[in-house]
Coordinates of C-alpha atoms and ligand atoms in Angstrom, one line a residue:
X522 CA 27.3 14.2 10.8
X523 CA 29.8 13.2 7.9
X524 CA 28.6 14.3 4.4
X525 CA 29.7 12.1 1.4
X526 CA 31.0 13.8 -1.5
X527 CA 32.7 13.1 -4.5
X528 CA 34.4 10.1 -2.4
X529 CA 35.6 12.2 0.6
X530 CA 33.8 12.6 4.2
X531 CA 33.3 16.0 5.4
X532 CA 32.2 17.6 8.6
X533 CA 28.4 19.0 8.6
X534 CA 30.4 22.6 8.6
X535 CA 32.6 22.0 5.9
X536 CA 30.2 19.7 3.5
X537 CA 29.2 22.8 0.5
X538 CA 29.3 22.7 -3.3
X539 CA 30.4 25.6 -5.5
X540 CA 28.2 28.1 -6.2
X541 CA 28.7 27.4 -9.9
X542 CA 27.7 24.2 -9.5
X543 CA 24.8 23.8 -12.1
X544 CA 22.7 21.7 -9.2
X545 CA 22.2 25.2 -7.8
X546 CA 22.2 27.5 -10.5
X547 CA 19.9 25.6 -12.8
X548 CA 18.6 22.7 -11.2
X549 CA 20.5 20.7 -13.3
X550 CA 20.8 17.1 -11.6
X551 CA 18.9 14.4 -10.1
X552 CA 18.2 13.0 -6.6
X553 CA 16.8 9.8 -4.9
X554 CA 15.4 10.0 -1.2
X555 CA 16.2 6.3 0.7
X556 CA 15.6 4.8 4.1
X557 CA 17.3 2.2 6.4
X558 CA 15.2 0.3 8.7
X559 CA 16.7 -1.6 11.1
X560 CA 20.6 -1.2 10.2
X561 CA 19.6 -2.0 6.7
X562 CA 19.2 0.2 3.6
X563 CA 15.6 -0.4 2.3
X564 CA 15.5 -0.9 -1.7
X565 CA 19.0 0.4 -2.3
X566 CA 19.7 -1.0 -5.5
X567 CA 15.9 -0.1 -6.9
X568 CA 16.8 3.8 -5.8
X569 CA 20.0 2.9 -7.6
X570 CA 18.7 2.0 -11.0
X571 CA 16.1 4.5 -10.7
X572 CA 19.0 7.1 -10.4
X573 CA 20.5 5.9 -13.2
X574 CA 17.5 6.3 -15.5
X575 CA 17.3 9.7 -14.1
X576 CA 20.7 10.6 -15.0
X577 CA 20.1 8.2 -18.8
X578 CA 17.2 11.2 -19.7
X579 CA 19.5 14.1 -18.5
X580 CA 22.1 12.6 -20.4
X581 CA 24.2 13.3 -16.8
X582 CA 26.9 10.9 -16.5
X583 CA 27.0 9.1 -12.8
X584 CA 30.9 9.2 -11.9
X585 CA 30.9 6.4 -10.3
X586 CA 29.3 2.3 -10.9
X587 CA 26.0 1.1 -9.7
X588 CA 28.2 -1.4 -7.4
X589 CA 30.6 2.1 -5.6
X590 CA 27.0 3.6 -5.3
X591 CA 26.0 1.1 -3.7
X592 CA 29.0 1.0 -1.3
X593 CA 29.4 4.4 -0.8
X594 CA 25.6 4.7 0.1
X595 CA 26.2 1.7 3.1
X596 CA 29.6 3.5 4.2
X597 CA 28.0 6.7 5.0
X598 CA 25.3 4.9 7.1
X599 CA 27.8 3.2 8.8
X600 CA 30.6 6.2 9.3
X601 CA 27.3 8.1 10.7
X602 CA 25.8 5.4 13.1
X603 CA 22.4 5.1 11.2
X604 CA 20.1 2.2 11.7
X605 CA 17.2 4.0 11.0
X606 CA 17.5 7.0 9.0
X607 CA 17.0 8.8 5.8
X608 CA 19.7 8.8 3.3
X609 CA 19.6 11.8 0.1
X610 CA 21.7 10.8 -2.8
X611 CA 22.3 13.3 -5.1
X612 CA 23.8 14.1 -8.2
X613 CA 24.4 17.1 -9.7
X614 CA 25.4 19.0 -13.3
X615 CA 28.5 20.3 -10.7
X616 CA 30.4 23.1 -11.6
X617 CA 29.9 25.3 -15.1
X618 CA 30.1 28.5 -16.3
X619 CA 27.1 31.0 -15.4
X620 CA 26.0 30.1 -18.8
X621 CA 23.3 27.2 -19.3
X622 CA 24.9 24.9 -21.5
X623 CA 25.9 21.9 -19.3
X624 CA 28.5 20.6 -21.9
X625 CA 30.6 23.8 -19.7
X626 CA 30.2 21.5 -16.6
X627 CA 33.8 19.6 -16.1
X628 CA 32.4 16.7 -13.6
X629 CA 29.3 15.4 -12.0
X630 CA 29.5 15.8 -8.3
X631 CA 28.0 12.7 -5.9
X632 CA 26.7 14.4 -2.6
X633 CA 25.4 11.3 0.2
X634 CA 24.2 13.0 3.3
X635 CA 22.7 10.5 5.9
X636 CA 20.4 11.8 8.8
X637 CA 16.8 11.3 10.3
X638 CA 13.3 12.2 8.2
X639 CA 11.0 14.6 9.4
X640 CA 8.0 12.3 9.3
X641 CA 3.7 12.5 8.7
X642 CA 2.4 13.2 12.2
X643 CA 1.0 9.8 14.0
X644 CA -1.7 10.6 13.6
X645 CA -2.2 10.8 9.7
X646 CA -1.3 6.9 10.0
X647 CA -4.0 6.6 12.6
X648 CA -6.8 8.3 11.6
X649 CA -6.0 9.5 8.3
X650 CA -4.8 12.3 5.7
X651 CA -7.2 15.2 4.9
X652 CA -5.6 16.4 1.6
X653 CA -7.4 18.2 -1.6
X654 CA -6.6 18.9 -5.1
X655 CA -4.6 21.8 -6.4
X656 CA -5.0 24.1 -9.3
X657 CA -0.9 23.7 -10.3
X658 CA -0.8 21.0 -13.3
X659 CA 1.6 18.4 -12.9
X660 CA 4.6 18.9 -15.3
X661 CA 4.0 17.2 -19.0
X662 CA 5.6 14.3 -20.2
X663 CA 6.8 16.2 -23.1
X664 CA 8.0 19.0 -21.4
X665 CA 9.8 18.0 -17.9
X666 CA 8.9 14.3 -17.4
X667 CA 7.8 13.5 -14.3
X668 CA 9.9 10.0 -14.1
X669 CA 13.0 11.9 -13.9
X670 CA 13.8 12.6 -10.3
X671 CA 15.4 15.9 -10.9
X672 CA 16.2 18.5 -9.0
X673 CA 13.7 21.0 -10.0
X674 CA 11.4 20.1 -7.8
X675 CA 9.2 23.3 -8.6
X676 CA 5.7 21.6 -10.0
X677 CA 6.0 20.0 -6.6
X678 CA 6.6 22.4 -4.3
X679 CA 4.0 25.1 -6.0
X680 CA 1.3 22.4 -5.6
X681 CA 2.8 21.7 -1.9
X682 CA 2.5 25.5 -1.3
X683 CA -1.3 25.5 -2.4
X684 CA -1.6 22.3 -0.1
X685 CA 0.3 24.1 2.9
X686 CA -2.2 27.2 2.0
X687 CA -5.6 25.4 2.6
X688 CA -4.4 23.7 5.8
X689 CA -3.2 20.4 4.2
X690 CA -0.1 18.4 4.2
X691 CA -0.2 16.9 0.4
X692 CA -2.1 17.7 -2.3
X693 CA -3.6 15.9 -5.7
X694 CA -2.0 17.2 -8.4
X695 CA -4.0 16.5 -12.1
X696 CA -2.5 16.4 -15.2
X697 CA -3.4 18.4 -18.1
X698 CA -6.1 15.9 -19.3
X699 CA -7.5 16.3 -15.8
X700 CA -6.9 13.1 -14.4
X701 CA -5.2 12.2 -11.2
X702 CA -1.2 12.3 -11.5
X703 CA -0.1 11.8 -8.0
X704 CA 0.8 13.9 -4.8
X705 CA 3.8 16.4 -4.7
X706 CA 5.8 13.3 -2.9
X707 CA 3.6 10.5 -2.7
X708 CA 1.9 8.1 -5.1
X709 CA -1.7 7.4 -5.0
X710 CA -3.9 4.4 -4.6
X711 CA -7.8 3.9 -4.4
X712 CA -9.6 1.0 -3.4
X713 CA -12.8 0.1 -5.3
X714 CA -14.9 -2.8 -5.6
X715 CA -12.3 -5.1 -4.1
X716 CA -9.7 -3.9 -6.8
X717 CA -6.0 -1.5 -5.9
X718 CA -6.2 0.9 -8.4
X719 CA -3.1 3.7 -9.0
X720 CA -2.7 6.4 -12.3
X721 CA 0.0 5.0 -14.6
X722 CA 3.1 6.3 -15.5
X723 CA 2.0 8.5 -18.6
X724 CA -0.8 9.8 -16.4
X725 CA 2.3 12.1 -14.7
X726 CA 3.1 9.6 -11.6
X727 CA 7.1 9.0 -10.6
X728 CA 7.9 5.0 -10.8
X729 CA 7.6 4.9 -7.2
X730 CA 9.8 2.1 -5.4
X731 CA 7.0 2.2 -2.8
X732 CA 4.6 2.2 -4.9
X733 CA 5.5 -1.1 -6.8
X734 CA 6.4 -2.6 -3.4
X735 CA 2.4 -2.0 -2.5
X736 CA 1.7 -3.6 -5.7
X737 CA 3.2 -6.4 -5.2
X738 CA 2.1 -7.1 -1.4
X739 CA -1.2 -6.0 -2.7
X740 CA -1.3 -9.2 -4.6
X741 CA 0.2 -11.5 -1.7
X742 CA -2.5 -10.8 -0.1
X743 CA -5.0 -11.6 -2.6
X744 CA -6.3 -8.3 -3.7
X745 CA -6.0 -7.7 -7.5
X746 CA -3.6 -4.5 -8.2
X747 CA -4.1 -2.7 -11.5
X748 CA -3.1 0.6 -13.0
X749 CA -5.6 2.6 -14.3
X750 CA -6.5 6.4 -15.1
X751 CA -8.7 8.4 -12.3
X752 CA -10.2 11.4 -12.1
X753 CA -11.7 13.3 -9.0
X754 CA -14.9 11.6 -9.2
X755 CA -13.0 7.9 -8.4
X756 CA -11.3 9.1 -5.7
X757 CA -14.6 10.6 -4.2
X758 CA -16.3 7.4 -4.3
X759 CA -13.4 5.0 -3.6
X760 CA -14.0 2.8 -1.1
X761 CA -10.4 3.5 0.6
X762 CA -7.6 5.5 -0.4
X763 CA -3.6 6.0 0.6
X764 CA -0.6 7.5 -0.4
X765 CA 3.0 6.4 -1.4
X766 CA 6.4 7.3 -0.7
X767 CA 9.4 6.5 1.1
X768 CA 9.4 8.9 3.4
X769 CA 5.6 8.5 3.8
X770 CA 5.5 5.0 3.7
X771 CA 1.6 3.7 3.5
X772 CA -0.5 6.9 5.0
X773 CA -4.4 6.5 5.2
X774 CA -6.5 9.4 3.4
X775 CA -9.8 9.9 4.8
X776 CA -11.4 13.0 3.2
X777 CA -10.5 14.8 -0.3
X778 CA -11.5 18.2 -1.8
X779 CA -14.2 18.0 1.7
X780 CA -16.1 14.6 0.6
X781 CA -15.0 11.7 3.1
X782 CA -13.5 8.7 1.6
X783 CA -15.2 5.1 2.8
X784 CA -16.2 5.5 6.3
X785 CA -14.4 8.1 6.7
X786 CA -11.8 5.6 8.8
X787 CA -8.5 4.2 7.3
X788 CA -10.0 0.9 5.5
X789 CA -9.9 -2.4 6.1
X790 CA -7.0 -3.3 2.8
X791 CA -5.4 0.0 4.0
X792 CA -4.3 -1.0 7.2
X793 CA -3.1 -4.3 5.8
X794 CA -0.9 -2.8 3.6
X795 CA 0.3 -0.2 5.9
X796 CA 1.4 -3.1 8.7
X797 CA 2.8 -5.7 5.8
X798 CA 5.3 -2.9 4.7
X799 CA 6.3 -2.4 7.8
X800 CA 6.9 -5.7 8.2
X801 CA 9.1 -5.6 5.1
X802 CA 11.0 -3.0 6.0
X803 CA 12.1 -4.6 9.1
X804 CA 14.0 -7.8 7.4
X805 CA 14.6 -6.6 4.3
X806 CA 17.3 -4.7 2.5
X807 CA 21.4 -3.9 2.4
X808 CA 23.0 -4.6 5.7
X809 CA 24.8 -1.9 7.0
X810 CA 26.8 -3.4 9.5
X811 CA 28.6 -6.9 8.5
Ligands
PXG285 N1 6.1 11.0 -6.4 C1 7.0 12.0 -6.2 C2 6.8 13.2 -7.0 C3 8.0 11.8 -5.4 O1 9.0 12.8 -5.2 C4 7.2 9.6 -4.8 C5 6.1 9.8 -5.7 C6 7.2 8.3 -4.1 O2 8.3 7.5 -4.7 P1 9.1 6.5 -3.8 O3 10.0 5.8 -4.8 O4 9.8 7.2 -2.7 O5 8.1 5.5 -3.3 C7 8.1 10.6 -4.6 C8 9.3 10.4 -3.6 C9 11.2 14.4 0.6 C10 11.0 13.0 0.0 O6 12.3 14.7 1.2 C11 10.3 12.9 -1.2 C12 10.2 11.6 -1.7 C13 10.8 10.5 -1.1 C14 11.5 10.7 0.0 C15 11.6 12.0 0.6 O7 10.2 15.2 0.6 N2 9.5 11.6 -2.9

């Protein structure tokens, strides 16, 4: 595997950053996760102006244009063979002094590594996601706003840990209001009442590119797709209910906190959904090879 960084190739071996680098000691920087289907790089340039609003709040300058992004993103497919893969962009602080002050922090370092994505088991797409609520809050708007795709990723990974504790793969994570944010990497999405219902931003929820993309094929298809607060009570009596993400794609869940969702089966809009994004991902997006 070749690793991209700051507009160099280097061996798996031989890709590292300092350990100065503010990415590490602080996480101080900002990440997008991105597939290619197909020999195509799904959504590139929504990852890439998400990025760039990450970086806008950090106040992190990106080294290099949207367009050399963009570029750089499709050459280390291609220099790596993918077709189908997963592709991490990241950006951090780079290298500082041990103190926290990131005006110490010379030049922004651009890391692109390329590989495959440990996926949901077959299953979960199948038959469904058993997942529960945890008791760690999802991060306040005012304090660490969950739109930026940082690298501290701890909010996350202490709710994934409670998940992971109580023999479940994702977990529902509240805000401090008590109503439903998202999952540590997913968005979520109820059906009620023949109506796609998802939190809203300011209820704690990443902008997820997968997310709007449901959205939209939501309403192709004829069922009305609103944003809307939720608390546990919703998702117990939805009718249906999935989750989000690019690595998950569209995942059935078919029980929460114990209470079954629907029939207790992947529903009817679910599965829908779940084949027209495959569908999408198989014609759509930047072509790696030309
Ligand atoms: N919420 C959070 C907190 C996320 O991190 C999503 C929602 C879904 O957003 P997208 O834009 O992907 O539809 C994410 C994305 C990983 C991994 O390595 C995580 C994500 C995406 C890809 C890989 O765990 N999270």
């Amino acid at each position: 595997m070749k690793v991209f960084i700051d507009g160099k190739f280097y061996s798996q071996r031989d890709a590292k950053v300092s350990v100065f680098d503010h990415g590490l000691l602080y996480g101080d920087g900002i990440f997008e996760g991105i597939r290619a289907y197909n020999g195509r790089v799904f959504k590139l340039d929504e990852h890439i102006e998400r990025l760039f609003c990450s970086a806008k709040a950090l106040l992190l300058k990106v080294p290099m244009s949207r367009r050399a992004l963009n570029r750089a993103v499709v050459e280390t497919c291609r220099v790596n063979h993918v077709r189908d893969g997963y592709i991490r962009l990241v950006i951090t602080r780079g290298v500082g002094t041990l103190g926290l002050n990131p005006n110490r922090c010379k030049k922004p370092s651009v890391i692109i590594i390329a590989g495959k994505i440990q996926l949901y088991p077959q299953s979960f797409y199948a038959k469904g996601m058993d997942i529960i609520t945890v008791p760690t809050v999802r991060n306040l708007h005012s304090a660490v706003n969950p739109a930026i795709k940082s690298l501290n990723y701890l909010n996350n990974i202490l709710a994934k840990i409670e998940a992971n504790n109580a023999g479940c793969e994702e977990a529902v994570m509240l805000n401090s209001e008590g109503y439903v944010a998202e999952c540590t990497g997913d968005n979520l999405f109820i059906m009620k009442a023949g109506q796609l219902l998802t939190p809203p931003l300011y209820a704690g929820a990443l902008y997820g590119i997968t997310r709007s993309t449901v959205m939209d094929l939501a309403r192709e298809i004829g069922v009305p797709a609103l944003e809307t607060t939720l608390t546990r009570y919703d998702l117990f009596n939805a009718d249906e209910c999935f989750l989000t993400g690019t690595g998950a794609e569209v995942v059935p869940v078919v029980r929460i906190d114990g209470r079954v969702i629907g029939s207790g089966r992947p529903g009817r809009v679910t599965r829908q959904l779940v084949s027209a994004y495959h569908a999408l991902t198989k014609v759509s997006g930047e072509p790696i090879y030309v």
